[in-house]
XYZ file of C-alpha atoms in Angstrom:
531
model
C -42.678 -47.602 -50.942
C -44.032 -44.344 -49.624
C -43.694 -45.615 -46.107
C -40.049 -46.513 -46.712
C -39.372 -43.090 -48.223
C -41.041 -41.383 -45.265
C -38.903 -43.424 -42.888
C -35.724 -42.403 -44.739
C -36.730 -38.739 -44.677
C -37.438 -38.831 -40.954
C -34.130 -40.557 -40.399
C -32.292 -37.853 -42.391
C -34.037 -35.108 -40.388
C -33.152 -36.822 -37.143
C -29.539 -37.194 -38.233
C -29.358 -33.558 -39.245
C -30.793 -32.487 -35.890
C -28.419 -34.799 -34.097
C -25.520 -33.452 -36.128
C -26.472 -29.862 -35.270
C -26.737 -30.762 -31.589
C -23.312 -32.447 -31.657
C -21.872 -29.434 -33.437
C -23.159 -27.141 -30.669
C -21.763 -29.447 -28.003
C -18.435 -29.537 -29.810
C -18.299 -25.733 -29.994
C -19.140 -25.498 -26.287
C -16.458 -28.059 -25.433
C -13.890 -26.283 -27.617
C -14.699 -22.994 -25.905
C -14.375 -24.649 -22.498
C -11.030 -26.206 -23.482
C -9.732 -22.817 -24.666
C -10.903 -21.234 -21.412
C -9.174 -23.931 -19.336
C -6.007 -23.544 -21.410
C -6.095 -19.789 -20.788
C -6.536 -20.339 -17.067
C -3.662 -22.822 -17.024
C -1.269 -20.525 -18.925
C -2.204 -17.586 -16.711
C -1.734 -19.714 -13.582
C 1.683 -20.845 -14.811
C 2.679 -17.255 -15.523
C 1.554 -16.089 -12.090
C 3.505 -18.925 -10.499
C 6.702 -18.787 -12.536
C 6.604 -15.609 -14.648
C 7.528 -12.014 -13.891
C 4.956 -10.228 -11.732
C 5.553 -6.811 -13.307
C 2.813 -5.446 -15.568
C 5.104 -2.988 -17.323
C 5.073 -3.113 -21.097
C 8.161 -2.989 -23.263
C 7.227 -0.449 -25.970
C 9.406 -2.267 -28.490
C 7.476 -5.507 -27.993
C 3.972 -4.151 -28.513
C 4.474 -1.576 -31.255
C 1.205 -1.361 -33.194
C 0.579 0.763 -36.301
C -2.995 1.745 -35.466
C -2.137 4.467 -32.921
C -1.513 8.006 -34.070
C 1.259 8.593 -31.553
C 2.487 11.753 -33.258
C -0.913 13.446 -32.976
C -1.453 12.248 -29.403
C 1.926 13.194 -27.930
C 2.776 16.257 -30.040
C 3.024 19.536 -28.169
C 4.025 22.699 -30.054
C 4.762 24.536 -26.793
C 7.694 22.248 -25.904
C 11.001 23.859 -26.900
C 13.344 22.075 -29.316
C 16.364 20.647 -27.442
C 19.782 22.189 -28.124
C 22.827 20.278 -29.313
C 24.407 20.627 -25.873
C 21.291 19.093 -24.279
C 21.181 15.966 -26.428
C 24.928 15.343 -26.366
C 25.433 15.973 -22.629
C 26.089 12.823 -20.661
C 25.350 12.888 -16.946
C 28.484 12.267 -14.912
C 28.469 10.361 -11.700
C 28.709 12.807 -8.811
C 31.632 12.517 -6.457
C 31.138 11.424 -2.866
C 27.745 9.696 -3.176
C 28.665 7.242 -0.424
C 29.500 10.065 1.988
C 26.286 11.870 1.081
C 24.243 8.800 2.014
C 25.799 8.799 5.502
C 25.543 12.500 6.295
C 22.347 12.126 8.380
C 23.835 9.482 10.693
C 25.645 10.232 13.966
C 29.396 9.860 13.568
C 31.937 8.369 15.929
C 35.529 9.325 15.041
C 38.518 7.198 16.075
C 42.035 8.620 15.610
C 45.091 6.431 15.092
C 48.331 8.286 15.906
C 51.905 7.209 16.422
C 53.119 7.142 19.982
C 55.665 9.861 20.746
C 58.536 7.364 20.838
C 57.518 6.131 17.359
C 57.510 9.621 15.785
C 61.101 9.217 14.555
C 62.357 9.394 10.951
C 63.594 6.000 9.756
C 66.284 7.715 7.650
C 67.878 10.430 9.769
C 66.430 9.843 13.206
C 64.763 13.284 13.364
C 61.277 14.006 14.635
C 58.464 13.540 12.096
C 55.383 15.789 11.801
C 51.803 15.019 10.749
C 51.604 15.547 6.984
C 48.036 14.402 6.182
C 45.339 11.902 7.101
C 43.544 9.054 5.364
C 39.928 8.391 6.289
C 38.061 5.091 6.007
C 34.325 5.163 6.682
C 32.146 2.215 7.696
C 28.797 1.789 9.400
C 28.425 0.263 12.834
C 25.130 -1.413 13.775
C 24.203 -1.516 17.444
C 21.754 -4.391 18.108
C 18.771 -4.085 20.421
C 19.469 -4.271 24.133
C 17.156 -5.113 26.998
C 17.505 -3.703 30.492
C 15.312 -3.339 33.534
C 14.205 0.138 34.586
C 13.089 0.493 38.203
C 10.737 3.380 38.950
C 11.204 4.256 42.617
C 8.557 6.636 43.906
C 9.606 8.438 47.074
C 7.005 9.271 49.696
C 7.472 12.059 52.259
C 5.925 12.946 55.624
C 6.507 15.553 58.376
C 8.360 14.331 61.495
C 6.985 17.145 63.648
C 3.382 16.269 62.692
C 4.205 12.629 63.343
C 5.275 13.554 66.906
C 2.794 16.293 67.779
C -0.030 16.417 65.218
C -3.302 14.540 64.996
C -2.832 13.937 61.257
C 0.359 13.495 59.309
C 0.227 14.838 55.720
C 1.961 12.619 53.171
C 3.492 13.995 49.963
C 4.302 11.649 47.076
C 6.713 12.465 44.262
C 5.174 12.432 40.799
C 5.865 9.374 38.670
C 4.886 8.735 35.012
C 1.692 6.773 34.457
C 2.523 3.233 33.336
C 1.581 2.379 29.773
C 0.176 -0.962 30.961
C -0.487 -1.160 34.750
C 0.815 -4.242 36.576
C 2.851 -5.200 33.535
C 6.520 -5.222 32.525
C 5.660 -3.262 29.384
C 7.256 0.143 28.948
C 6.620 2.677 26.189
C 9.759 1.595 24.345
C 9.102 -2.140 24.812
C 5.526 -1.947 23.529
C 6.634 0.215 20.587
C 9.455 -2.208 19.769
C 7.207 -5.285 19.701
C 4.623 -3.467 17.554
C 7.270 -2.231 15.144
C 8.815 -5.691 14.815
C 5.476 -7.275 13.921
C 3.610 -4.615 11.971
C 6.516 -2.888 10.219
C 9.236 -5.542 9.988
C 6.821 -8.486 9.624
C 8.199 -10.585 12.499
C 5.493 -12.774 14.106
C 5.210 -12.868 17.894
C 6.460 -16.454 18.166
C 9.728 -15.402 16.513
C 9.963 -12.354 18.764
C 9.442 -14.662 21.731
C 12.543 -16.640 20.693
C 14.500 -13.484 19.965
C 13.800 -12.128 23.458
C 14.920 -15.430 24.947
C 18.317 -14.872 23.334
C 18.406 -11.533 25.159
C 17.710 -13.371 28.411
C 14.086 -12.214 28.603
C 11.394 -14.875 28.887
C 8.046 -13.438 27.779
C 5.443 -15.688 26.198
C 3.821 -14.778 22.926
C 0.498 -14.615 24.816
C 1.943 -11.839 26.971
C 3.201 -10.008 23.897
C -0.214 -10.394 22.263
C -1.850 -8.889 25.351
C 0.490 -5.928 25.044
C -0.513 -5.385 21.404
C -4.233 -5.524 22.134
C -3.985 -3.299 25.205
C -1.763 -0.732 23.501
C -4.036 -0.548 20.466
C -7.434 -0.469 22.171
C -6.511 1.701 25.180
C -4.097 4.182 23.595
C -3.723 4.137 19.810
C -7.493 3.959 19.304
C -7.644 7.571 20.539
C -5.658 8.709 17.494
C -7.477 6.266 15.227
C -10.892 7.752 16.077
C -9.621 11.294 15.512
C -8.030 10.324 12.193
C -11.340 8.724 11.165
C -13.159 12.007 11.833
C -10.608 13.931 9.758
C -10.700 11.357 6.958
C -14.446 11.878 6.457
C -13.936 15.651 6.116
C -12.170 15.099 2.783
C -14.088 14.951 -0.492
C -11.700 12.570 -2.296
C -10.801 9.147 -0.872
C -9.434 5.771 -1.984
C -10.631 2.337 -0.832
C -9.551 -1.276 -1.170
C -9.972 -4.571 0.698
C -8.181 -7.884 1.132
C -8.759 -11.177 2.878
C -7.821 -12.094 6.438
C -8.123 -15.326 8.386
C -9.278 -15.074 12.000
C -9.292 -18.387 13.858
C -11.708 -17.708 16.709
C -14.765 -15.924 15.315
C -18.022 -16.937 17.051
C -20.226 -19.092 14.843
C -17.661 -19.345 12.040
C -15.149 -21.974 10.993
C -11.454 -21.289 11.553
C -10.777 -21.270 7.805
C -13.522 -18.731 7.027
C -12.541 -15.653 5.063
C -12.698 -12.331 6.850
C -11.704 -8.986 5.363
C -9.470 -6.037 6.103
C -10.853 -2.903 4.481
C -8.584 0.083 3.833
C -9.546 3.728 3.329
C -7.152 6.590 2.699
C -6.892 10.200 1.556
C -5.839 11.298 -1.933
C -3.160 13.628 -3.196
C -2.278 17.120 -1.937
C -3.574 16.531 1.619
C -1.930 15.037 4.733
C -1.911 11.248 4.268
C -4.385 9.319 6.436
C -4.534 5.528 6.057
C -7.115 3.590 8.057
C -7.751 -0.155 8.184
C -11.071 -1.650 9.269
C -11.458 -5.333 10.166
C -14.805 -6.939 9.291
C -16.022 -10.531 9.065
C -17.418 -10.210 5.519
C -17.106 -8.315 2.250
C -20.662 -7.007 2.509
C -21.462 -3.497 1.279
C -22.782 -2.554 4.734
C -19.213 -2.209 5.998
C -18.057 0.655 3.733
C -21.512 2.197 4.255
C -20.933 2.265 8.016
C -17.295 3.354 7.910
C -17.892 6.147 5.368
C -21.113 7.416 6.946
C -21.190 11.177 6.461
C -18.658 11.176 3.622
C -19.611 13.022 0.436
C -17.440 13.168 -2.639
C -15.345 10.966 -4.918
C -14.180 7.482 -3.974
C -11.464 5.696 -5.985
C -12.207 1.958 -6.141
C -11.736 -1.106 -8.306
C -14.694 -2.828 -9.963
C -16.094 -4.460 -6.796
C -19.871 -3.967 -6.609
C -19.846 -3.619 -2.809
C -19.167 0.121 -3.151
C -22.044 0.782 -5.552
C -24.676 1.369 -2.863
C -22.883 4.279 -1.176
C -25.025 7.422 -1.080
C -23.681 10.880 -1.998
C -20.544 9.191 -3.357
C -19.337 9.147 -6.956
C -17.097 6.189 -7.720
C -13.892 6.701 -9.691
C -12.792 3.680 -11.714
C -9.250 2.359 -11.903
C -7.424 2.201 -15.223
C -4.687 0.030 -13.688
C -7.335 -2.662 -13.101
C -8.662 -2.252 -16.645
C -5.182 -2.581 -18.092
C -4.474 -5.595 -15.885
C -7.379 -7.441 -17.514
C -5.795 -7.043 -20.957
C -2.403 -7.950 -19.522
C -3.850 -11.220 -18.203
C -5.447 -11.882 -21.587
C -2.075 -11.332 -23.262
C -0.293 -13.673 -20.846
C -2.965 -16.334 -21.357
C -2.295 -16.563 -25.113
C -0.563 -19.701 -26.440
C 3.188 -19.484 -26.959
C 2.878 -19.865 -30.753
C 0.623 -16.784 -31.114
C 2.151 -13.463 -32.201
C 1.352 -11.333 -29.170
C 2.400 -8.046 -30.792
C -0.472 -8.199 -33.283
C -3.060 -9.637 -30.880
C -6.260 -7.886 -29.866
C -5.135 -8.006 -26.222
C -2.004 -6.061 -27.185
C -4.168 -3.432 -28.876
C -6.153 -2.999 -25.646
C -2.958 -2.648 -23.605
C -1.649 -0.026 -26.015
C -4.768 2.088 -25.550
C -4.239 1.937 -21.769
C -0.530 2.701 -22.167
C -1.409 5.848 -24.113
C -3.542 7.060 -21.198
C -0.762 6.544 -18.653
C 1.815 8.081 -20.988
C -0.209 11.273 -21.353
C -0.777 11.333 -17.583
C 3.003 11.243 -17.046
C 3.426 14.111 -19.503
C 1.317 16.326 -17.256
C 3.876 16.112 -14.448
C 6.707 16.702 -16.915
C 5.007 19.687 -18.552
C 3.783 21.536 -15.462
C 5.929 22.215 -12.412
C 3.697 22.065 -9.319
C 0.736 21.240 -11.547
C -2.587 22.693 -10.367
C -5.843 20.684 -10.554
C -7.164 23.122 -13.181
C -4.120 22.613 -15.422
C -4.379 18.839 -15.072
C -8.096 18.843 -15.943
C -7.611 21.017 -19.061
C -4.712 18.897 -20.296
C -6.679 15.691 -19.791
C -9.699 16.995 -21.689
C -7.492 18.074 -24.573
C -5.229 15.015 -24.836
C -6.803 12.070 -22.987
C -10.462 12.435 -23.979
C -9.790 11.737 -27.715
C -7.964 8.534 -26.755
C -10.885 7.485 -24.544
C -13.372 8.107 -27.354
C -11.284 5.990 -29.737
C -10.907 3.259 -27.121
C -14.660 3.054 -26.472
C -15.349 2.733 -30.206
C -12.728 -0.029 -30.409
C -14.277 -1.875 -27.439
C -17.743 -1.804 -28.993
C -16.335 -3.090 -32.283
C -14.387 -5.948 -30.715
C -17.013 -7.098 -28.225
C -19.144 -9.107 -30.702
C -16.010 -10.700 -32.172
C -14.620 -12.121 -28.920
C -15.982 -15.010 -26.783
C -17.360 -13.332 -23.643
C -15.972 -15.978 -21.274
C -12.414 -15.730 -22.595
C -9.850 -13.580 -20.784
C -10.003 -11.035 -23.585
C -13.801 -11.081 -23.461
C -13.669 -10.453 -19.718
C -11.302 -7.512 -20.250
C -13.543 -5.904 -22.886
C -16.709 -6.505 -20.831
C -15.038 -5.061 -17.708
C -14.125 -1.835 -19.511
C -17.564 -1.378 -21.077
C -19.403 -2.118 -17.807
C -17.095 0.175 -15.831
C -16.889 2.903 -18.473
C -19.039 5.461 -16.635
C -16.674 5.161 -13.646
C -13.470 4.962 -15.685
C -14.049 8.418 -17.186
C -14.950 10.196 -13.925
C -11.315 11.259 -13.405
C -11.840 13.815 -16.213
C -14.234 15.787 -13.979
C -11.687 17.003 -11.404
C -7.944 17.542 -11.714
C -7.419 16.267 -8.169
C -8.673 12.815 -9.139
C -6.269 10.089 -10.208
C -6.285 7.825 -13.222
C -5.970 4.698 -11.073
C -6.412 3.383 -7.553
C -2.744 2.464 -7.140
C -2.492 4.744 -4.119
C -4.849 2.394 -2.249
C -3.084 -0.728 -3.540
C 0.275 0.582 -2.313
C -1.222 1.281 1.114
C -2.813 -2.145 1.539
C 0.315 -3.962 0.353
C 2.165 -3.729 3.740
C -0.726 -5.609 5.349
C -0.665 -8.242 2.576
C 3.099 -8.696 3.008
C 2.776 -8.885 6.795
C -0.002 -11.456 6.457
C 2.428 -13.755 4.634
C 4.619 -13.758 7.759
C 2.060 -14.130 10.551
C -0.626 -15.896 8.411
C -3.688 -15.277 10.614
C -5.153 -13.467 13.605
C -6.063 -15.534 16.645
C -9.129 -13.562 17.739
C -11.460 -10.770 16.698
C -9.859 -8.512 19.320
C -6.471 -9.251 17.819
C -7.704 -8.510 14.287
C -9.252 -5.195 15.393
C -6.053 -4.277 17.249
C -4.036 -5.095 14.136
C -6.251 -2.772 12.089
C -5.589 0.086 14.515
C -1.828 -0.505 14.711
C -1.441 -0.812 10.934
C -3.384 2.447 10.578
C -1.009 4.298 12.881
C 2.275 2.928 11.502
C 1.309 3.221 7.816
C 0.071 6.791 8.284
C 3.310 7.545 10.130
C 5.392 6.128 7.272
C 3.494 8.173 4.678
C 4.161 11.296 6.761
C 7.907 10.523 6.771
C 8.060 9.386 10.407
C 10.114 6.570 11.891
C 7.393 4.173 13.152
C 9.431 2.870 16.101
C 10.374 6.312 17.400
C 6.878 7.648 16.759
C 5.175 4.790 18.613
C 7.550 5.253 21.546
C 6.734 8.964 21.604
C 2.987 8.250 21.532
C 3.129 5.794 24.414
C 5.098 8.344 26.444
C 2.704 11.211 25.710
C -0.764 9.634 25.553
C -0.928 8.873 29.312
C -0.196 12.558 29.996
C -3.002 14.197 28.008
C -6.761 14.605 28.432
C -8.332 12.210 25.941
C -11.273 14.582 25.461
C -8.972 17.441 24.473
C -9.061 17.450 20.647
C -6.272 20.024 20.376
C -3.965 17.889 22.505
C -4.733 14.828 20.387
C -4.139 16.783 17.156
C -0.653 17.677 18.437
C 0.193 13.946 18.351
C -1.083 13.225 14.835
C 1.626 12.133 12.379
C 1.557 15.335 10.310
C 1.649 17.650 13.342
C 4.570 20.093 13.335
C 5.025 19.474 17.068
C 6.272 15.900 16.509
C 9.923 15.798 17.705
C 12.683 15.715 15.110
C 13.952 12.349 16.342
C 10.659 10.810 15.142
C 11.239 11.985 11.588
C 13.046 10.068 8.864
C 16.110 12.016 7.627
C 15.654 13.347 4.101
C 17.284 11.251 1.409
C 20.111 12.973 -0.368
C 19.428 13.106 -4.073
């Protein structure tokens, strides 16, 4: 009897243990299913949904934020009746204003003298008024051959009577690429088509054929590499020196496929790193091709730099010496946005925890926008004081909220990842309070790396390491030119005309060619947009 009872008790204990084990497995499986469902919904949204991360304030209106206390400002004047009832009228002649910077060709249409007769009385008519119709005319690219004929002179008398005959040769411009058909304008055009307009070389090859010019894409690729490494690299090196003299920079990186890298498969991931200056200084944007995402690459490129560096959460920047990292609130907000998009369709998103996190981030960006609206030509000191007064209380409330929610949320869920990211990055996310020149996000870097990402979609990969390095140099020049309001095609043409004429060890001469130099000709500049 006792033995039977003991057996039953052991069986019950075993069943209870087994039940507990199955319960744990079930919880783990449920968590994994929820995670996979989140990933699927997020993938579907990325594939088919809107890419914008903007929030409609009417959709995520939550009662927990004291908006009145956060946004109130007693110094702002009350609007007058005329201000709130005034409706902006459409200005007259906007189309003409948009065309005022373009050269104009005028064609007159007049009656012949024999037609200037009144249809009623037969008398002579006079010009009463005119009617003007305006349209734009686009002149497509043209290709022509330019022959450079260098004349050589000698003295006839010395030829007849002298022992030696001196020979004088007329000066001729140095070719941009010796023993090649490339001219300054041709090389600039091909570069602009690929690196600004996103047209791969194989498509340019076909386009040139339609012009009657038969140049292989290999030839065009040689032009790009030669132009970048022999000429544009001179400016690139100087811009790198000037970049490191700043104390506030931004950095980002993205993938790149290079087919022929020694010892690596063709489908291996390489990286294009991007470094640029911040606000209130001449824009410098530099790309750096490397085979990996290792931290040694930013260490090498930023050697000698001391100051603040805006980055995302990538750990590869953490080992930089004499550098304080500035976190990105756009990345933090994006984590909550992904968590919101990953929620099931039947969940009320307006009352979700993810929506609460987004609203905290929205408050930060809203206050940041108020700074520009409040202060005209805002100084760094004004921005810092305003942030400490208005943004710091929101940050304190947000941190308390994060610590409260963290134990309540599965860490591997999208919301858990968002909360963990903010807490782990918190020391970097609040650095922007230290200096008014710092920015709340790293969007400046993301905007600068986007042209490369868009171009990569067109030409897909680089053939060789030389080609990838050349691409980094060319992108650096054209993107810096664009940020300094230059026309990349005209600027590249100007550079290829001037670089062969200067001493490459003369820093002052090189500085005269930099995109922000006041000596850059007016034809290289983009006409100001009419507001």
